[in-house]
GROMACS .gro file of C-alpha atoms in nm:
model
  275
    1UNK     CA    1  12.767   5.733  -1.644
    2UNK     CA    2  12.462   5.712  -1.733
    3UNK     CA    3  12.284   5.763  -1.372
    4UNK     CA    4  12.554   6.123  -1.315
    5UNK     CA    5  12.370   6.222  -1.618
    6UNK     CA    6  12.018   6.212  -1.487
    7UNK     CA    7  12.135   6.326  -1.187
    8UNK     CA    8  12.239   6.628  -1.362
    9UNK     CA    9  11.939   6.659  -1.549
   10UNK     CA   10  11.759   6.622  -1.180
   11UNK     CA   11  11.909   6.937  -1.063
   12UNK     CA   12  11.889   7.149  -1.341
   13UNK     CA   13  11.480   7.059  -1.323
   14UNK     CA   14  11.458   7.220  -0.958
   15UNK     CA   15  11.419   7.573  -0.917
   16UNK     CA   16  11.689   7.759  -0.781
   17UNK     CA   17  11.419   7.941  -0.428
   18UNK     CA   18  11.430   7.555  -0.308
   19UNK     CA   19  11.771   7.436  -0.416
   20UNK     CA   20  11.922   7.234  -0.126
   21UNK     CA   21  12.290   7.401   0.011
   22UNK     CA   22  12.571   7.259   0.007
   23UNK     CA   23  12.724   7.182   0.349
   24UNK     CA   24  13.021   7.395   0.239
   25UNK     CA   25  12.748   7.706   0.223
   26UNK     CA   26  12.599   7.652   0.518
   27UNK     CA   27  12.881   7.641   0.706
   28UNK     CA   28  13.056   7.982   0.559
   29UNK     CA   29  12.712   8.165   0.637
   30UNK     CA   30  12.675   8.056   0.980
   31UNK     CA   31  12.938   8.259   1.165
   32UNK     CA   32  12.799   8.575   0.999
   33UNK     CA   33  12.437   8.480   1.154
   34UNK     CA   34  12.566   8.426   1.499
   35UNK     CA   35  12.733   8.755   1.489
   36UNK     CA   36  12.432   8.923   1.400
   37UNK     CA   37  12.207   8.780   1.639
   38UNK     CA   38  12.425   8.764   1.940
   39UNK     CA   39  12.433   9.115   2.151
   40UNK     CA   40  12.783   9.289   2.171
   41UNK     CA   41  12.933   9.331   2.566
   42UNK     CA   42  13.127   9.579   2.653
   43UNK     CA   43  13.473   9.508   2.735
   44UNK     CA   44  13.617   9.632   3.102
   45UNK     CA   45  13.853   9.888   3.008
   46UNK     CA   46  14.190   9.886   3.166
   47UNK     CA   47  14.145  10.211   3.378
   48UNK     CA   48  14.006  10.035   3.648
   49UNK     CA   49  14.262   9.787   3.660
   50UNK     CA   50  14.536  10.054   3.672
   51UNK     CA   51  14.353  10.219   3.954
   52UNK     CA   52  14.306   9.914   4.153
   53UNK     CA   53  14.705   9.846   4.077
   54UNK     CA   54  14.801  10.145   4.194
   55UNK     CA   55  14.599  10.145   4.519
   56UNK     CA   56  14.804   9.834   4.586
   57UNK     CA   57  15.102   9.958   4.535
   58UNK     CA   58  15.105  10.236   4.738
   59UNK     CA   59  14.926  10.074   5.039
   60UNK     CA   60  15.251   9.794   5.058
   61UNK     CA   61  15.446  10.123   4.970
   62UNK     CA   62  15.297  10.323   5.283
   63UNK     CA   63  15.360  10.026   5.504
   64UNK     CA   64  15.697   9.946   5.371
   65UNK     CA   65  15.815  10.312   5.410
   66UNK     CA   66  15.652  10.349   5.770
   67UNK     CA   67  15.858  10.002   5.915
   68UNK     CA   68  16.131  10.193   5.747
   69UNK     CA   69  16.093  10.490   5.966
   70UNK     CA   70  16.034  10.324   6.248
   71UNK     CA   71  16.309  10.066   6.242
   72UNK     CA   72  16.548  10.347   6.231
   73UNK     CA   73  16.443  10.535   6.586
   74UNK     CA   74  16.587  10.437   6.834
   75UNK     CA   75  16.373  10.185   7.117
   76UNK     CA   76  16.178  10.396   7.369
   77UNK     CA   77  16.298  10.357   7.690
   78UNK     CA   78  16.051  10.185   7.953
   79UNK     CA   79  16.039  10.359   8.337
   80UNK     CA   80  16.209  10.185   8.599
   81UNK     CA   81  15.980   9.882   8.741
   82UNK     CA   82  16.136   9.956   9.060
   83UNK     CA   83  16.018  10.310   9.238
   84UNK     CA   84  16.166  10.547   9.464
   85UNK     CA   85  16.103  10.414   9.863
   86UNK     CA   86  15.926  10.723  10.039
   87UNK     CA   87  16.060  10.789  10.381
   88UNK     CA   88  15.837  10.691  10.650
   89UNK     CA   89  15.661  11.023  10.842
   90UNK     CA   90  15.819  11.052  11.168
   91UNK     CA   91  15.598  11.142  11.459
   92UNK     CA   92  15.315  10.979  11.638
   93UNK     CA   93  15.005  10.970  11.360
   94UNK     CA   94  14.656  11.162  11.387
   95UNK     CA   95  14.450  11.103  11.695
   96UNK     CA   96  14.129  10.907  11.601
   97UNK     CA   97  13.813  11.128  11.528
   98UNK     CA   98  13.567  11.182  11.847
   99UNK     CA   99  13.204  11.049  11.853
  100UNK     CA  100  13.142  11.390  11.729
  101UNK     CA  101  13.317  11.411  11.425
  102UNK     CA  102  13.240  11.029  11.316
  103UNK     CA  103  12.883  10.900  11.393
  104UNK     CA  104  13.041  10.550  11.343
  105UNK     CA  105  13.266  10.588  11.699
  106UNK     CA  106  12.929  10.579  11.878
  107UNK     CA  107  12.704  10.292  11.595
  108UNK     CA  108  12.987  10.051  11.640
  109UNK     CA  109  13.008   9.980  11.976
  110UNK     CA  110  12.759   9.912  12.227
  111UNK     CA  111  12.411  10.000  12.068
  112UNK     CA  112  12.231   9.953  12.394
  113UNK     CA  113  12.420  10.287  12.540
  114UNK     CA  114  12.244  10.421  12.308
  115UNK     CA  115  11.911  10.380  12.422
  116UNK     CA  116  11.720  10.647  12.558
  117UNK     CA  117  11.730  10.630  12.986
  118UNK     CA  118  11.453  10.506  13.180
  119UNK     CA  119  11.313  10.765  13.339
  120UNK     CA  120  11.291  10.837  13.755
  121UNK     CA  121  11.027  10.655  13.918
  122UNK     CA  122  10.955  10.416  13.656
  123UNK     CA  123  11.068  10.034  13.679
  124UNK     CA  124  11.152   9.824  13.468
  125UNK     CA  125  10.949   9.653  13.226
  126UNK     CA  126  10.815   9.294  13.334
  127UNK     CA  127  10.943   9.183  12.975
  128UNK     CA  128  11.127   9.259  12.692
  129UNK     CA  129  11.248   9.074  12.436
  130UNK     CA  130  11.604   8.972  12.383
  131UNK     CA  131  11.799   8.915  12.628
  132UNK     CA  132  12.021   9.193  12.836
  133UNK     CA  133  11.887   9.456  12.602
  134UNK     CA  134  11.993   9.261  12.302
  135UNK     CA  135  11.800   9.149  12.005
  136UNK     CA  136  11.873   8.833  11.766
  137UNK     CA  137  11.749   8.865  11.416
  138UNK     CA  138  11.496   8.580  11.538
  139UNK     CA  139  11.370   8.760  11.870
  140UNK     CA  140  11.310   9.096  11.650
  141UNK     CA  141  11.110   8.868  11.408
  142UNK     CA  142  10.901   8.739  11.653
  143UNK     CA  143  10.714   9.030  11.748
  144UNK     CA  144  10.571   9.055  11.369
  145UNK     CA  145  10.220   8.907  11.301
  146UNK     CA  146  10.401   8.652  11.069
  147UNK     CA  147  10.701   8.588  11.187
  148UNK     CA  148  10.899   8.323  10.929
  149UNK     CA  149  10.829   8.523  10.647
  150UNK     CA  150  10.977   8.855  10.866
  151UNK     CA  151  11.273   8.634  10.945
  152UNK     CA  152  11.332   8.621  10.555
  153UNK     CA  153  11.251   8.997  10.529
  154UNK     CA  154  11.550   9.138  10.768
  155UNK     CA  155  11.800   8.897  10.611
  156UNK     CA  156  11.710   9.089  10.288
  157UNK     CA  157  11.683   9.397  10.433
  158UNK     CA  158  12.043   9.294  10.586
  159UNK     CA  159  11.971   9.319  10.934
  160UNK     CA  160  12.277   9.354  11.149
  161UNK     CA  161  12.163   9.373  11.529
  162UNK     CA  162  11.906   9.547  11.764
  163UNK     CA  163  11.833   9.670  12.142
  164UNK     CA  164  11.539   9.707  12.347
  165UNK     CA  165  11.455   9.851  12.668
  166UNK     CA  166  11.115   9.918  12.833
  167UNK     CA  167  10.929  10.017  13.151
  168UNK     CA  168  10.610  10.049  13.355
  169UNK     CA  169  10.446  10.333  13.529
  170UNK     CA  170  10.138  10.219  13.772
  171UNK     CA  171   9.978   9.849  13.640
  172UNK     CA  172   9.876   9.956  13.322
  173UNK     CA  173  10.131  10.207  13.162
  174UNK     CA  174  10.433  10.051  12.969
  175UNK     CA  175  10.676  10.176  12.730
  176UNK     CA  176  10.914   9.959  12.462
  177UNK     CA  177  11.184  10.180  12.285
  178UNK     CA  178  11.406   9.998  12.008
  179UNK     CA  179  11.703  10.064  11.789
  180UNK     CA  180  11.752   9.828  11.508
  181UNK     CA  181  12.084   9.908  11.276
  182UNK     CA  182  12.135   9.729  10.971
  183UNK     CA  183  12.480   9.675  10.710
  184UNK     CA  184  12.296   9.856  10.434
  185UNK     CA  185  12.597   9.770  10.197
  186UNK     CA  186  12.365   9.692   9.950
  187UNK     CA  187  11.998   9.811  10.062
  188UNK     CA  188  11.916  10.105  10.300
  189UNK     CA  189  11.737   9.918  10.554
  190UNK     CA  190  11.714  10.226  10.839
  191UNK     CA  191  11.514  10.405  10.567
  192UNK     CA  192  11.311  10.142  10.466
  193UNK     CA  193  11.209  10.026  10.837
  194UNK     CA  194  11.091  10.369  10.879
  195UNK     CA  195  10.893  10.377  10.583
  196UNK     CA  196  10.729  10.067  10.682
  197UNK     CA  197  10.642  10.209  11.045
  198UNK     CA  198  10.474  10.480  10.883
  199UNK     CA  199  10.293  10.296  10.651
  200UNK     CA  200  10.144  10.081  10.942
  201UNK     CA  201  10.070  10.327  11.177
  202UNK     CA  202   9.874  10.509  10.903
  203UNK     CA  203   9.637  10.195  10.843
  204UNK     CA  204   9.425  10.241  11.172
  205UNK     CA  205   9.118  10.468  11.187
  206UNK     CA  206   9.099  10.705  11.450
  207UNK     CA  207   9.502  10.811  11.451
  208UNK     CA  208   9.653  11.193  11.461
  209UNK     CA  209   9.999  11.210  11.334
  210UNK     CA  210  10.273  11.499  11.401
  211UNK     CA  211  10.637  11.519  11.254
  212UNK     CA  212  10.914  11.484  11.535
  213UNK     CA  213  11.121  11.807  11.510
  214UNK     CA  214  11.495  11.760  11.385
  215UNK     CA  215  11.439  11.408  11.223
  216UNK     CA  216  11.365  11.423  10.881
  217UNK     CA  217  11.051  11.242  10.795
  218UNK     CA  218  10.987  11.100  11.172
  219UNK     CA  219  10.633  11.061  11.263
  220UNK     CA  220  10.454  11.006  11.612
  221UNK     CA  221  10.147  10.919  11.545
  222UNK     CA  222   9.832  10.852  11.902
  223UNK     CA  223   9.601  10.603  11.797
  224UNK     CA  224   9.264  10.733  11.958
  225UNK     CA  225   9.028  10.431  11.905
  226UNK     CA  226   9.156  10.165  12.143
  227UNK     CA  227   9.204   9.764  12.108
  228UNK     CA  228   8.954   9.598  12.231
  229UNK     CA  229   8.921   9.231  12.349
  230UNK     CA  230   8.672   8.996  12.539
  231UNK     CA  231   8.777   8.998  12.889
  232UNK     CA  232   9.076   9.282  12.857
  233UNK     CA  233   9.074   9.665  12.959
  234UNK     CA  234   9.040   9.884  12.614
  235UNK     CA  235   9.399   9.936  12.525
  236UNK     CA  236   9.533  10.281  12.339
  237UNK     CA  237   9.841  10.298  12.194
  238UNK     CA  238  10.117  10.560  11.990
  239UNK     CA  239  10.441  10.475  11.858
  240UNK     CA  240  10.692  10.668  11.655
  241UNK     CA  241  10.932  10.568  11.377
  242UNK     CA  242  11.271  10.763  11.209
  243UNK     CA  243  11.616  10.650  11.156
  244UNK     CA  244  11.937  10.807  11.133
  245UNK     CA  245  12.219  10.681  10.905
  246UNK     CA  246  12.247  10.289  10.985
  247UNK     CA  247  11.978  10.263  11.244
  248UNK     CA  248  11.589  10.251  11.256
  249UNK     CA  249  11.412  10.336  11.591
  250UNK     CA  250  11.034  10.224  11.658
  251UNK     CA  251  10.863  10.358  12.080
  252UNK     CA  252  10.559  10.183  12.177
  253UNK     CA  253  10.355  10.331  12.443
  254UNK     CA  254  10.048  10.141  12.595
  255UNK     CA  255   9.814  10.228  12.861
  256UNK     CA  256   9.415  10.227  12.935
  257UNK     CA  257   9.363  10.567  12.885
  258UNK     CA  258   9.405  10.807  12.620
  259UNK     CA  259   9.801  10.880  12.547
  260UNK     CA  260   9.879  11.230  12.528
  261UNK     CA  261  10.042  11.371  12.247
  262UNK     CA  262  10.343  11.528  12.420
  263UNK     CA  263  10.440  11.206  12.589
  264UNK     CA  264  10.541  11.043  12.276
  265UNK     CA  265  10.647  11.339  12.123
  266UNK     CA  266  10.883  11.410  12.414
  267UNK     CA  267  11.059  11.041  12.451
  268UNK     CA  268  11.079  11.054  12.044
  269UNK     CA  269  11.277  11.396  12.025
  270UNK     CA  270  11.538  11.273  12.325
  271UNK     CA  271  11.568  10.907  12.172
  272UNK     CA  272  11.669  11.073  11.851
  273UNK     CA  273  11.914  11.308  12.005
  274UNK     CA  274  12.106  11.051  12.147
  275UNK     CA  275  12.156  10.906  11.767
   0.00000   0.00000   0.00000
């Protein structure tokens, strides 16, 4: 008894600012803090979940209303896998075109009737190369300067065949004419052969150069500075290069003298009219 009493007296000696609380006081103030300090949030209102409802609803409405629809029609009918047999024309059928009409009558079959005629009083040429007027891919590669890396050129240039002829006039004066024809399925090798002539031909000093009438871009070109070698005759030269549709031609005239220009021009204009 006696120690509640000073315990008593104790608490009536401290001031009430620094009176200890009760646990009891503490704890019924504490809520009311916390709801002070802590900042509100804004509930979601329910519009947005009514409008996100209702989307729903009428997207498995739509769908359910469309199989509806459709499962009432009736199926559409397929056609008939099998057709009507067309009767058979009755008749003999259209001739074949002439070498007129289709260029490909006369490139198909034997290129070496193609080749311009040799003319009267001339004989033939000593050599040419090929055999029978025919060219392999590997004979036409051989007359190039380098000729393994031409061999890889015409297969991509898809070289197909070639023809030769040639002849002599006197002991010095010799002509070469040649028709090379390529697939082009993929490249257009006539073109480019020509294109490569030309570039050649224009690569030595000393050369005139004259378009061949009715071909296009053909050139004839009369080299005027001759070849020279130790122990050889000077030798002039002109050629001519154009193509037609599948096939490139190249003439190469040779002789000790100057060439005049209307000799090549004339064997180039009557090799290109038989093309």
């Amino acid at each position: 008894m006696e120690v509640e009493e000073m315990d008593e007296e104790i608490r009536e000696e401290i001031p009430e600012g620094i009176r200890e609380e009760s646990p009891e006081e503490i704890q019924e103030e504490s809520p009311e803090e916390i709801q002070e300090e802590t900042p509100r949030v804004r509930r979601r209102g329910r519009t947005a979940l009514l409008i996100a409802t209702a989307a729903v609803l009428g997207l498995v409405g739509g769908t359910c209303a469309g199989f509806l629809i459709q499962a009432d029609r009736e199926p559409t009918k397929l056609p008939s896998l099998s057709q009507p047999v067309v009767a058979q024309a009755k008749g003999a059928g259209p001739e074949p075109l002439s070498a007129a009409q289709d260029r490909r009558v006369k490139t198909d079959g034997d290129l070496r009737k193609l080749l311009v005629k040799r003319p009267k009083g001339t004989r033939d040429a000593e050599y040419v190369p090929g055999a029978k007027g025919w060219m392999g891919i590997a004979d036409y590669a051989e007359q190039y300067t380098k000729p393994a890396n031409a061999f890889g050129d015409l297969i991509g240039a898809e070289f197909r065949r070639a023809v030769a002829t040639g002849w002599t006039v006197g002991s010095t004066y010799s002509v070469e004419v040649r028709l090379i024809q390529y697939r082009q399925e993929e490249e257009l090798g006539a073109s480019d052969a020509a294109a490569e002539g030309h570039y050649w031909a224009n690569t030595k000093s000393g050369t005139h150069v004259w378009a061949v009438p009715g071909t296009g871009d053909g050139m004839a070109y009369v080299h005027t500075k001759p070849d020279t070698k130790p122990g050889y005759l000077p030798m002039y030269g002109a050629e001519a290069h154009a193509w037609r549709g599948d096939i490139a031609m190249e003439i190469w005239i040779y002789d000790t003298k100057p060439i005049p220009k209307a000799k090549i021009m004339d064997l180039a204009e009557r090799q290109m009219e038989r093309l």
